[in-house]
Each structure stands twice: as structure tokens, then as C-alpha cells.
Short mmCIF file of C-alpha atoms in Angstrom, two decimals:
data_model
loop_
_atom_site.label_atom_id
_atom_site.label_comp_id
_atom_site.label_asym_id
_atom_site.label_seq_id
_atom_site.Cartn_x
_atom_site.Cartn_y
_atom_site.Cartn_z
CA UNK D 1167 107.09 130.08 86.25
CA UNK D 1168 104.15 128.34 88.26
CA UNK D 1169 103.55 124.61 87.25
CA UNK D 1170 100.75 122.67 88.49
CA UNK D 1171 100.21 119.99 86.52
CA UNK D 1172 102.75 117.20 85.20
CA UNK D 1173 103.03 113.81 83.29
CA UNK D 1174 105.90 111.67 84.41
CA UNK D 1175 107.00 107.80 84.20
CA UNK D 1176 107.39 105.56 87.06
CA UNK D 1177 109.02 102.40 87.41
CA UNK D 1178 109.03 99.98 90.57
CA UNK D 1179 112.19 97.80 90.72
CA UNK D 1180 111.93 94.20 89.45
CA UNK D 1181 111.97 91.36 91.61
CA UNK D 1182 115.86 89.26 92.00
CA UNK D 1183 115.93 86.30 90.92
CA UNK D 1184 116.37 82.81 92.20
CA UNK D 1185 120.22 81.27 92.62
CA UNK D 1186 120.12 77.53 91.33
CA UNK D 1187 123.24 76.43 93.78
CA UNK D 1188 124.68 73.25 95.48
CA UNK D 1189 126.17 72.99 98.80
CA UNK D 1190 129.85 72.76 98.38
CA UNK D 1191 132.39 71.81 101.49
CA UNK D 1192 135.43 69.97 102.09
CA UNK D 1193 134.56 66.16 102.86
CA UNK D 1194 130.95 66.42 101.76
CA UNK D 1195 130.73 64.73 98.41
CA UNK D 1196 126.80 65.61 97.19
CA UNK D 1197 125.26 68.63 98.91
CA UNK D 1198 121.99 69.41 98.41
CA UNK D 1199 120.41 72.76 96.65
CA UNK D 1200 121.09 76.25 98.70
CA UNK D 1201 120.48 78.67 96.66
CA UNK D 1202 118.89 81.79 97.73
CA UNK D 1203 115.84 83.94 97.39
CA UNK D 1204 116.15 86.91 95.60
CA UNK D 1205 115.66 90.64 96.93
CA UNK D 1206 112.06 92.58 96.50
CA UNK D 1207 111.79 95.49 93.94
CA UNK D 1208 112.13 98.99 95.24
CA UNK D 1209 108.53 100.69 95.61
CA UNK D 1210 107.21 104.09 94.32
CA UNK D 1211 106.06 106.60 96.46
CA UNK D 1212 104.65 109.81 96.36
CA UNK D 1213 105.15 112.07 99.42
CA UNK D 1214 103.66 115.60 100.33
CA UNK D 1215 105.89 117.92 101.27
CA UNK D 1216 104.93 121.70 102.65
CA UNK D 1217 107.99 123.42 101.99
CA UNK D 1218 107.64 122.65 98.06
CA UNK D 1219 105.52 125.59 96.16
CA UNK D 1220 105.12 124.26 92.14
CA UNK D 1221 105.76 121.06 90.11
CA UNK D 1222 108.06 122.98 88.14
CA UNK D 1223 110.85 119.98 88.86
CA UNK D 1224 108.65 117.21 86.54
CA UNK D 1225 108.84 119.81 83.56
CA UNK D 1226 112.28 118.60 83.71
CA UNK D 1227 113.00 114.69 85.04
CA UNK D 1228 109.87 112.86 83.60
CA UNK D 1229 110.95 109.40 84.61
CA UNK D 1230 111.07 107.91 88.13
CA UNK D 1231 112.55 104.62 88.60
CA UNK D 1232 112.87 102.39 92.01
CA UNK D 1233 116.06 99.98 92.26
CA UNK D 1234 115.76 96.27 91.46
CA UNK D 1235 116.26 93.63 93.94
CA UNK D 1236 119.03 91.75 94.21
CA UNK D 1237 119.69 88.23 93.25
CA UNK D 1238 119.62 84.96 95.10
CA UNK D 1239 122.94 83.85 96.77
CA UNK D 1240 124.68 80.33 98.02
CA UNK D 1241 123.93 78.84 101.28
CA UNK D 1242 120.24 80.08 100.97
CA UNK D 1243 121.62 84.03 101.01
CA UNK D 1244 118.79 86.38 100.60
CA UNK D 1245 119.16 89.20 97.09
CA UNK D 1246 118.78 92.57 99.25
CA UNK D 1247 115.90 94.57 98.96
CA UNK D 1248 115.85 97.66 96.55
CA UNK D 1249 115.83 100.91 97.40
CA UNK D 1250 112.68 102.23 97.24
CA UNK D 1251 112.10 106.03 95.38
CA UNK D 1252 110.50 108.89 96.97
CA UNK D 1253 109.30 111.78 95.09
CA UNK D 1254 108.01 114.49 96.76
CA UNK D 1255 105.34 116.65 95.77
CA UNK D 1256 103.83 119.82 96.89
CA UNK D 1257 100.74 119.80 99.42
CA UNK D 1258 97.72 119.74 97.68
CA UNK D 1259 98.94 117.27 94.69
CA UNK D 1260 96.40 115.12 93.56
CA UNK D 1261 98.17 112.12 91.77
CA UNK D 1262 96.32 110.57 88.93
CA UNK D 1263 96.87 106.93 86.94
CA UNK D 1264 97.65 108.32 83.47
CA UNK D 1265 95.58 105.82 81.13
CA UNK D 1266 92.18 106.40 82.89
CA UNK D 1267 91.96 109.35 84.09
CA UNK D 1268 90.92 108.43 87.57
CA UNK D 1269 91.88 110.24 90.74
CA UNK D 1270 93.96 107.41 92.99
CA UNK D 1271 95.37 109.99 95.76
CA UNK D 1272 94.69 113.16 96.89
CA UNK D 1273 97.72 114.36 99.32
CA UNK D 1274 97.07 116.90 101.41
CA UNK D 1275 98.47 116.91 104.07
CA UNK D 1276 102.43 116.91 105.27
CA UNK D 1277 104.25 113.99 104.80
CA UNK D 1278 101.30 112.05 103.68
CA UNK D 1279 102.05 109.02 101.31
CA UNK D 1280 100.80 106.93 98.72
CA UNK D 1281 102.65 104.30 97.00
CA UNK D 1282 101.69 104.34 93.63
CA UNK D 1283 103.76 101.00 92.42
CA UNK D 1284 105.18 98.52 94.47
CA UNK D 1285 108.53 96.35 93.92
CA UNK D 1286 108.13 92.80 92.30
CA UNK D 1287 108.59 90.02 94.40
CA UNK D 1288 111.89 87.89 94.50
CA UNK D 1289 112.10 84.60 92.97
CA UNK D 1290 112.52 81.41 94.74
CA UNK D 1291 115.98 80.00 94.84
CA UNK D 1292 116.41 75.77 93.96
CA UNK D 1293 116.00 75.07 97.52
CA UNK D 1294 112.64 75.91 97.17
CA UNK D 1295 111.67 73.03 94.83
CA UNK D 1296 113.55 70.04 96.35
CA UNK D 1297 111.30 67.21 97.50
CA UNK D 1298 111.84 63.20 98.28
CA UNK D 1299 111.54 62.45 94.62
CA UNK D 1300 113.38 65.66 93.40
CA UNK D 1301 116.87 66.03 95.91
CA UNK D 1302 118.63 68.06 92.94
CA UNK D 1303 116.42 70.51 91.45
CA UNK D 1304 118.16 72.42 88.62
CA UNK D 1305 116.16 74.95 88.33
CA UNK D 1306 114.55 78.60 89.99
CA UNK D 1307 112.44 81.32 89.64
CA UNK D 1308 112.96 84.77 88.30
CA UNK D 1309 111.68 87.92 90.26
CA UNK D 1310 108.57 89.38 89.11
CA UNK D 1311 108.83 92.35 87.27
CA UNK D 1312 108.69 95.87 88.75
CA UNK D 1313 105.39 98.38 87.62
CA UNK D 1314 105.36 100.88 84.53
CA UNK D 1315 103.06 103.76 84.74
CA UNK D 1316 102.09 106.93 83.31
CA UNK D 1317 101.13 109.03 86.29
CA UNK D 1318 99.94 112.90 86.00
CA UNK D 1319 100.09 115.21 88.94
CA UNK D 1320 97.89 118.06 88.98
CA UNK D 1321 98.54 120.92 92.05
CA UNK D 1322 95.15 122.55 93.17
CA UNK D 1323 96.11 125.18 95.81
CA UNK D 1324 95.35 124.51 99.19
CA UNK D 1325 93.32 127.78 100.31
CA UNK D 1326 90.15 128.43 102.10
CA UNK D 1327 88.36 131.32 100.21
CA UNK D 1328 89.16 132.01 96.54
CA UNK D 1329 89.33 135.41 95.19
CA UNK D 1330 87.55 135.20 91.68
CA UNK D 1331 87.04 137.75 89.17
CA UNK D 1332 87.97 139.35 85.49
CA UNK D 1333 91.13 140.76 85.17
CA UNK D 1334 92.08 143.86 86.62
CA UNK D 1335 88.92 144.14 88.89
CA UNK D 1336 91.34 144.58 91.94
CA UNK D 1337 91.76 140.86 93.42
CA UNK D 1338 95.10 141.43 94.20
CA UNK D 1339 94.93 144.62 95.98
CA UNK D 1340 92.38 142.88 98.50
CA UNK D 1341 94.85 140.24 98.85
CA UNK D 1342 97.90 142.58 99.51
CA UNK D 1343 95.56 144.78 101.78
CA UNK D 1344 94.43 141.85 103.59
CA UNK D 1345 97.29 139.63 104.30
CA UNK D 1346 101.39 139.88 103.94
CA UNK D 1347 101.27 138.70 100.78
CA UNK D 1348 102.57 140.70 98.36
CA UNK D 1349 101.62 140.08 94.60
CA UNK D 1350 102.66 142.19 91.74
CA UNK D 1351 99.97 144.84 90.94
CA UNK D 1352 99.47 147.18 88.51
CA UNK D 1353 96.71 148.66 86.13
CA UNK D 1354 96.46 146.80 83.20
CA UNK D 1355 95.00 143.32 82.35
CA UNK D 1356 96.85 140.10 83.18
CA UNK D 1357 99.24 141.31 86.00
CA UNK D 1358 98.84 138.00 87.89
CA UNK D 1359 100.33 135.19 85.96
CA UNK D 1360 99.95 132.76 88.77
CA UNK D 1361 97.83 132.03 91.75
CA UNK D 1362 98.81 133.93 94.89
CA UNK D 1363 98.04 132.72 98.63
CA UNK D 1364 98.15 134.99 101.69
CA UNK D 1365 97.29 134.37 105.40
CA UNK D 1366 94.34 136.73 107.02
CA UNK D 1367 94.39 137.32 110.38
CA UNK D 1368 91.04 138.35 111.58
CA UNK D 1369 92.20 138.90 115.13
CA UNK D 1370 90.38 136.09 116.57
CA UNK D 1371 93.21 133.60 116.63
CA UNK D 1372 91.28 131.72 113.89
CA UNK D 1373 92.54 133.29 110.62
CA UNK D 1374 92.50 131.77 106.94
CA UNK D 1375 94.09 131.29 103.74
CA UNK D 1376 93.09 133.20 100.86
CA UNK D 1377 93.69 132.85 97.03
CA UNK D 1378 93.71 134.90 94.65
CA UNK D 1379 93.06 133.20 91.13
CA UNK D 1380 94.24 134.91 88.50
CA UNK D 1381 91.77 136.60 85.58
CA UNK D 1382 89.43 134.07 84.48
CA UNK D 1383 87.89 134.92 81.26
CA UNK D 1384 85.79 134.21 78.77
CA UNK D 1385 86.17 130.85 77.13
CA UNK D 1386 88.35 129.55 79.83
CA UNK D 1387 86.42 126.70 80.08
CA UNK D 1388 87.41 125.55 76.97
CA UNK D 1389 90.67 126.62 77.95
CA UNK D 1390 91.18 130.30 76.50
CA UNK D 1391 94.12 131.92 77.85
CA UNK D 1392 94.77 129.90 80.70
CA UNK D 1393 91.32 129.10 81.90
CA UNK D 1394 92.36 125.55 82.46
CA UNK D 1395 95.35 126.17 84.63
CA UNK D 1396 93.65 128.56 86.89
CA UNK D 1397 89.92 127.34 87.04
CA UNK D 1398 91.33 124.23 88.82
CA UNK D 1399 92.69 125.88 91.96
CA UNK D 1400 89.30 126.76 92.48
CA UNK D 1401 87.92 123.43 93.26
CA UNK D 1402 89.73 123.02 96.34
CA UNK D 1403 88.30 126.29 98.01
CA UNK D 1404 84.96 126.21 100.48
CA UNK D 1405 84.25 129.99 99.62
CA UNK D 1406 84.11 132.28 96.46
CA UNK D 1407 84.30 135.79 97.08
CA UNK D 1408 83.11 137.30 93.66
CA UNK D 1409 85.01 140.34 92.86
CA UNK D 1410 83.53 142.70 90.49
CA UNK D 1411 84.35 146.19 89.02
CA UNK D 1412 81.81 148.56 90.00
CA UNK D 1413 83.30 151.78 89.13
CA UNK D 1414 82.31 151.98 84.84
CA UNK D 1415 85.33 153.52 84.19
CA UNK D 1416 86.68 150.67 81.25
CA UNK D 1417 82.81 150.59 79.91
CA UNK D 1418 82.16 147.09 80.97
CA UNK D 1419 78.56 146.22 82.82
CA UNK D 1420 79.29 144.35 85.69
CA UNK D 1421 76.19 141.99 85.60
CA UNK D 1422 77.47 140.82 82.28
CA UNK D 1423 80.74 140.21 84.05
CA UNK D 1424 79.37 138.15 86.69
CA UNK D 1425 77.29 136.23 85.09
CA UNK D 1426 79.63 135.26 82.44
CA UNK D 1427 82.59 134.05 84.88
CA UNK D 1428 79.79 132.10 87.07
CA UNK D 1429 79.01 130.44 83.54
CA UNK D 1430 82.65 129.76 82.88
CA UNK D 1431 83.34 127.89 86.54
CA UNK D 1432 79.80 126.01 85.74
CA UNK D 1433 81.18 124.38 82.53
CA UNK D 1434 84.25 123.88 84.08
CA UNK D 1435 82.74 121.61 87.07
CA UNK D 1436 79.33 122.06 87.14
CA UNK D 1437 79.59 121.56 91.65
CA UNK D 1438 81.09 125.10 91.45
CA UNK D 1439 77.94 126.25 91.03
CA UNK D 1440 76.75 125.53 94.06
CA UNK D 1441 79.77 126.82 95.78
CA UNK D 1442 78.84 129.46 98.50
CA UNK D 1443 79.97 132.95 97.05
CA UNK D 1444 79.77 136.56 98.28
CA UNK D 1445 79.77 139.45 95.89
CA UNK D 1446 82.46 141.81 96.29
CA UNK D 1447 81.39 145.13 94.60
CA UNK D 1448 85.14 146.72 94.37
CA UNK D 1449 86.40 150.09 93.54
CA UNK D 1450 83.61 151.93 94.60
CA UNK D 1451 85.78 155.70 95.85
CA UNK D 1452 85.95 156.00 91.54
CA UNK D 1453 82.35 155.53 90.32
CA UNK D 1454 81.25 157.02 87.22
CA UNK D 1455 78.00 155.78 86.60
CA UNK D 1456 75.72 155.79 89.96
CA UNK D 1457 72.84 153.89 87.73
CA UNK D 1458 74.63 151.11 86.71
CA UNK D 1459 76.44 150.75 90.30
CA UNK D 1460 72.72 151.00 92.49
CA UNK D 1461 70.94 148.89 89.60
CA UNK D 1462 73.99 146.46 89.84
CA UNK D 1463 73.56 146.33 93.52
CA UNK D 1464 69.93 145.50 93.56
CA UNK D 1465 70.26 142.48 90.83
CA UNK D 1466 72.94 141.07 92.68
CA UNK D 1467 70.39 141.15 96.12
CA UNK D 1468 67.27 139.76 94.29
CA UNK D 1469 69.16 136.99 93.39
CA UNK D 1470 69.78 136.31 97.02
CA UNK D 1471 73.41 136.95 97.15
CA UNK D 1472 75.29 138.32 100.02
CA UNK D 1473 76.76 141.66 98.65
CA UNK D 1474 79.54 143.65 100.50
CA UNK D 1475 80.71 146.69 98.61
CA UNK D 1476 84.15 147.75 99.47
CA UNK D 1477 87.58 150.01 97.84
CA UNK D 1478 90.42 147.89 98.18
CA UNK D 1479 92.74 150.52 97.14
CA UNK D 1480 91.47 152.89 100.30
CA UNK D 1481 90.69 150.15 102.57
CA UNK D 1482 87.33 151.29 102.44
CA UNK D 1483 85.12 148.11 103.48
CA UNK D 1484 87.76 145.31 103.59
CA UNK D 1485 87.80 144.64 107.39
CA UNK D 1486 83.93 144.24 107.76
CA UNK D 1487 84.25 141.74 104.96
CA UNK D 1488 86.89 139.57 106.70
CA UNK D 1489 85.46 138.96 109.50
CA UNK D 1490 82.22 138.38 107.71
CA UNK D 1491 84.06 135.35 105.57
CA UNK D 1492 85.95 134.13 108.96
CA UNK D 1493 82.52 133.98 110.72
CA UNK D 1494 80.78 131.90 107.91
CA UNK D 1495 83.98 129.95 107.30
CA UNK D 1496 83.41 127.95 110.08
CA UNK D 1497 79.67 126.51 109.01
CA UNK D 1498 81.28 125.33 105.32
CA UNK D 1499 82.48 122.00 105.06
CA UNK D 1500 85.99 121.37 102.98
CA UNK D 1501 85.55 120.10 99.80
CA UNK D 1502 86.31 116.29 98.98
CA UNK D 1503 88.28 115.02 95.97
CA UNK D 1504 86.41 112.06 94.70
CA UNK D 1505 89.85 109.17 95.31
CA UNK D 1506 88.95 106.41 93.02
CA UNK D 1507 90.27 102.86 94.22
CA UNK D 1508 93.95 102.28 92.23
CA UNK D 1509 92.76 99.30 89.96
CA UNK D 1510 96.17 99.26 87.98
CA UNK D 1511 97.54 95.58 88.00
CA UNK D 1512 100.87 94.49 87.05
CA UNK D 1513 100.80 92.72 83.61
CA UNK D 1514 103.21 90.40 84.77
CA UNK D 1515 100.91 88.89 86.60
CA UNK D 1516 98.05 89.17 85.18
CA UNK D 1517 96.54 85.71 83.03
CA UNK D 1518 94.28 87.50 80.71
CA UNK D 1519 97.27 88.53 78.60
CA UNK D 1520 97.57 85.19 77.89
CA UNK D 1521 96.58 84.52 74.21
CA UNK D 1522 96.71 81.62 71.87
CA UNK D 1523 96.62 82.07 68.35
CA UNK D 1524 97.84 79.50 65.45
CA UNK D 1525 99.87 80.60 62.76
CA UNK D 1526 101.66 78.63 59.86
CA UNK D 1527 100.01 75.83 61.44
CA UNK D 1528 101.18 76.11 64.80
CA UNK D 1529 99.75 76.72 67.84
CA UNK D 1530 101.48 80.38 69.05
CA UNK D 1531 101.35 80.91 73.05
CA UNK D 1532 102.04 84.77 74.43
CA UNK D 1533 102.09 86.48 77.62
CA UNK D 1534 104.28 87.79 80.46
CA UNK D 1535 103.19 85.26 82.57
CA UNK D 1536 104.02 82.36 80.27
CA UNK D 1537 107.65 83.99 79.79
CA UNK D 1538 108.19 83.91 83.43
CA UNK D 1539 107.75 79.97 83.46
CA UNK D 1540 110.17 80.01 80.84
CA UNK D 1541 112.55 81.97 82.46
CA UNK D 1542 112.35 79.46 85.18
CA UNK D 1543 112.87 76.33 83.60
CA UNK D 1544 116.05 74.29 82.64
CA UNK D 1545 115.68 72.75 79.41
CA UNK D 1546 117.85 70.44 79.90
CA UNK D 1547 116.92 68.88 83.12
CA UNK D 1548 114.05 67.02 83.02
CA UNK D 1549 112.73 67.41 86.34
CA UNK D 1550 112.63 71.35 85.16
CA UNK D 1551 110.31 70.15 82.20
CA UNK D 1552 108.06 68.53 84.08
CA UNK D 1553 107.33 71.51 86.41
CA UNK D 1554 107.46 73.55 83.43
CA UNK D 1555 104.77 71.62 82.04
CA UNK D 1556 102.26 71.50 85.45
CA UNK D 1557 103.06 75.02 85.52
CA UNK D 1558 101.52 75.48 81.60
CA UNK D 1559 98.58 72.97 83.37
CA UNK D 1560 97.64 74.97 86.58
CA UNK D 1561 97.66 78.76 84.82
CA UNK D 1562 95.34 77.22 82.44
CA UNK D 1563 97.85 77.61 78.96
CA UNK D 1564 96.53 73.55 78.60
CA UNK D 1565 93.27 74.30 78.84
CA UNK D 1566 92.95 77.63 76.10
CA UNK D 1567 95.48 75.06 73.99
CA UNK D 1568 92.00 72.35 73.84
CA UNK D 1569 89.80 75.30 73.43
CA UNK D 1570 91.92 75.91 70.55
CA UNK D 1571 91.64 72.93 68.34
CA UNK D 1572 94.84 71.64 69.34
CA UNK D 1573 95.63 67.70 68.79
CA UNK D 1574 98.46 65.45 69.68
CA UNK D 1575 101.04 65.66 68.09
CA UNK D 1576 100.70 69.44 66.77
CA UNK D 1577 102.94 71.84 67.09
CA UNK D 1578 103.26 74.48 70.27
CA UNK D 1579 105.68 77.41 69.92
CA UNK D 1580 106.33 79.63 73.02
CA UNK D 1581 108.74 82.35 72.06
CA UNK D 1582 112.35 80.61 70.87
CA UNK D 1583 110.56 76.88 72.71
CA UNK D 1584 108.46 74.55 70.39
CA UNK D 1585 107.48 71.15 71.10
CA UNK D 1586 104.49 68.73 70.26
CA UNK D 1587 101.84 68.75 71.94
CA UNK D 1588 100.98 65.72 74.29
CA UNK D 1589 98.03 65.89 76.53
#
């Protein structure tokens, strides 16, 4: 089974949190706060790899997930750092952010990487917060939260010159003929079930890699049969050769042919299109109909296209049109794949999930941000509540509180806290 495309999970370790600790030793009677840091999150990453062919592996592990750091320790001991994940991925893997859409890396190359969620940070351990006025903070701060994500991979082969065509027109002889690969061929519709890629040696020390895409037919824009699956392994290629049956002998004009599977790649991404392509006219040691061959031929010319006619199955043709596509190879540019910038935040720390809303005649506060401070604070200290409460002050909870209609006095519920509200 070939797989080239794939929805998975990731998840970036959380951030360790803060020790609250005290110096303890032998003679000293009051020592002050030591404890630690915590560790940073494992990251996500995404590495190419050449020796991997599908992304057959995601159809069966669909979530991903980094290590968390570890926590604070005494006598200002760092958490240790988690592990972070690599998943590898074969070349050519463009890696997707699942909500949008958008393209965020394009690997193509070996060993390339892209780190598609980084590790939260540690929290601060009590020694962080002691001051003149404060020598015995009771208090620290959590580790931010690692990064959920939807991700899709999609694998578009890496090849120089694609073989196009209908089924059965003979793209996989010319590949077979032309290179060592060796793809399963026989005559009846639908013998390739997945892309093929073979190495041409022209004899120049240059050589190439060719593709042949399986039967693209009609409708597989819309994703008949499985336009979808094959139509995308075109987009990476700098050359279409166009192969067509010439010979008559299943009834089919080959204009009609052409011009529908140009139509199908068009709807499909309009830039193929403009794609260079040369016309293969194939099988031509069996024709039947002379007419429809020379009147094919001459169509094909007056619309400016470079036509090589050729027999795959005698060789007939093939060499000539090798070097021809080696030649021109080197004036074509490789395609790009339009990277978007990765604009996926981590909600954690994000303030525009912070909402106030009153209910039952309280004022409700919500958001990650907000539960972090929480997290953080020691109810029962008070030198915790009062950083608790500049804490509410500088992410701007006070403020959205006054834009609310809040008075003294009312009441404030975050999560399982309520108090009144004094300003």
C-alpha cells in the first residue's frame, strides 16, 4: 500500500514546575527560599529522512507526544529538560497546520528539520520571588503548558519529469525501458496502483528522476478514482511528458484524451497549466487508423507543442526523447511550494482567551492564562495574594473586570476562587 498523505496529533511536553523550598542545615535556624526552576518541555520535530518511501506508519500511530520537563528541586536544583520527539518523514513531505490549511514546511531535503511545537517553559522556583520586603516567599510558578496540534502530512514525490497519461497508454513501459525501475505492467486498465520513480541515465553524467503517475482520469479532479492521491505528485515535477495512445486499437480519439487530462490537472491547480509538457505519441509499431494518428499529429503541432512519437514496447524512439528532456531539463526552474509563516500560538499564553462574563450575578473570569496565576498562588499566604492580585492587574483581568460593570464589593469567581471585588 502507498500512503502519502496523513493526519496525526502532536503534543510538546509541558513546562516543570517551580519547587517552593527552604534552606535546611544543621545550625542554621531560618534559611531562606531555594527552590528550583523547573525543566523545559520536550519539542516536536519533523525530520526528512531519504531512506523512508510512504507515510504508511501515521495510518497507524496518530499521536506524537514530546516528554514534560521536570520539576523544580531544593538548593535551587534545575527540573531536567524533556526529551524532545523526532518523527521522521519521507523526503518530499510537506507538513501542514491542520486547522488552516496552510503550508508551514516543505522538507525536501535529507535530514532537514522543522520544529513544529516547542516545549513550554519551566516555572520559576520561590527563590525567584524573594525581595527585602518578601525574605519567605511561599509561593512558585507552574511550567507553561506544552503545544496541541492537528498536523497533516501530505508526500508529493520528489521527481524531475512526470510521466502523465490515461490508463494503459504505456507510461510504465517507458519507465521500465528507460530506467531500472521495474513497475508491474500488463494490458489492462489500472495496473499501476501507485506512483513509480526510476533514475535515467542519459550518458552525460547528468541523468534524472522520472515518475510515472498512475492513470489519471476523468473526474479526478473532483477526486474520481484516485485523482486526488495521484494528481498531487504532479506538482512537484518541472516537466510533463504527455503520453498518449496513438495506435486506435481500444476506439478512443486521442485529442479527446489529451485534452481532457490537461483539463483535469487545470482544475486541480490551475499553475499546471502552464507546466512545460512534451507530447509523447506512444505505441505507434500497432496503428490502425493512419487518419486519426497524422491528423492527431498535426493538432498537437498547431498548438505549438513539442511532439516526439515513439513505441515503448520496441524501443522505437525512446532514446532521442531522453536526451531531448535531459537537454531542456536544465533551462526549467524547480517548482516552489508556497511555505506560509507558522502563526499557531500556544493558548496558554495567549490573553485574548481571556473572557469575562457575569452569571447569577457574579462576575465569571476564564482563560488558560488566568489558571496559570492560580496555579501559582498560595492562598494562604498573603504575600502570594498580593502577587496574585498585581498579576490579575498587569495581564489586564482588572481592567476587562471595569469594562464590565463591576463595583466594589461584587462578586469575582475564578474557577473554585471567589472573592469581592476591591479596586
Amino acid at each position: 500500500m502507498f500512503a502519502d498523505i496523513a493526519e496525526i496529533t502532536i503534543k510538546s511536553g509541558n513546562g516543570g514546575n517551580g519547587l517552593v523550598s527552604f534552606h535546611r542545615e544543621k545550625y542554621v535556624a531560618a534559611g531562606g527560599p531555594d527552590g528550583g526552576d523547573g525543566g523545559r518541555g520536550g519539542d516536536v520535530i519533523f525530520q526528512a529522512d531519504s531512506k523512508l518511501l510512504t507515510l504508511l506508519d501515521f495510518r497507524y500511530k496518530r499521536i506524537y507526544k514530546a516528554e514534560n520537563g521536570g520539576d523544580g528541586r531544593a538548593k535551587n536544583g534545575f527540573g531536567k529538560d524533556g526529551k524532545s520527539i523526532t518523527i521522521k518523514v519521507p523526503q518530499g513531505t510537506i507538513v501542514k497546520d491542520g486547522e488552516t490549511g496552510n503550508i508551514i514546511a516543505d522538507l525536501k531535503t535529507d535530514g532537514q528539520e522543522f520544529v513544529a511545537a516547542r516545549g513550554g517553559s519551566g516555572g520559576w522556583g520561590n527563590s525567584h520571588f524573594a525581595t527585602p520586603t518578601r525574605q519567605i516567599p511561599k509561593f512558585a510558578k507552574p511550567g507553561i503548558s506544552g503545544i496541541e496540534r492537528k498536523i497533516i502530512l501530505e508526500l508529493k514525490l520528489l521527481a524531475d519529469v512526470g510521466l502523465v497519461g490515461f490508463p494503459n497508454v504505456g507510461k510504465s513501459t517507458i519507465l521500465s525501458v528507460v530506467s531500472g525501475a521495474r513497475p508491474k505492467i500488463a494490458n489492462y486498465h489500472f495496473t499501476t496502483l501507485e506512483p513509480n520513480l526510476g533514475v535515467v541515465d542519459t550518458g552525460d553524467s547528468k541523468g534524472f528522476v522520472l515518475a510515472d503517475i498512475p492513470g489519471i482520469i476523468e473526474g479526478a479532479a473532483e477526486g474520481v478514482g484516485l485523482g486526488f492521491e495521484f494528481l498531487r505528485h504532479v506538482e512537484r515535477t518541472r516537466l510533463l511528458l504527455h503520453v498518449v495512445d496513438v495506435s486506435g486499437i481500444e476506439g478512443r480519439n486521442p485529442i479527446e484524451d489529451f485534452d481532457i487530462l490537461n483539463a483535469e490537472m487545470e482544475k486541480f491547480n490551475p499553475e499546471l497549466s502552464e507546466r512545460p509538457q512534451i507530447v509523447v505519441a506512444n505505441k505507434t509499431d500497432i496503428i490502425t487508423d493512419e487518419e486519426l494518428f497524422k491528423n492527431f499529429c498535426d493538432e498537437i503541432k498547431n498548438r505549438g507543442y513539442e511532439l516526439f512519437t515513439i513505441s515503448a514496447a520496441s524501443h522505437s524512439g525512446v532514446k532521442e526523447l531522453m536526451k531531448h528532456v535531459s537537454a531542456l531539463l536544465d533551462t526549467l526552474p524547480v517548482p516552489e511550494v508556497l511555505v506560509c509563516e507558522d502563526t499557531f500560538k500556544n493558548e496558554a499564553l495567549s490573553d485574548d482567551n481571556i473572557t469575562v462574563k457575569r452569571e447569577n450575578g457574579a462576575f465569571v473570569v476564564e482563560g488558560k492564562r488566568v489558571e496559570r496565576i492560580i496555579d501559582s498562588t498560595n492562598f494562604d499566604d498573603y504575600e502570594s495574594l498580593q502577587f496574585f492580585q498585581r498579576s490579575l492587574r498587569e495581564i489586564g483581568v482588572i481592567d476587562m473586570l471595569i469594562d464590565a460593570g463591576i463595583n466594589e464589593g461584587d462578586m469575582v469567581k475564578i474557577y473554585e476562587i471567589e472573592f469581592e471585588f476591591v479596586n
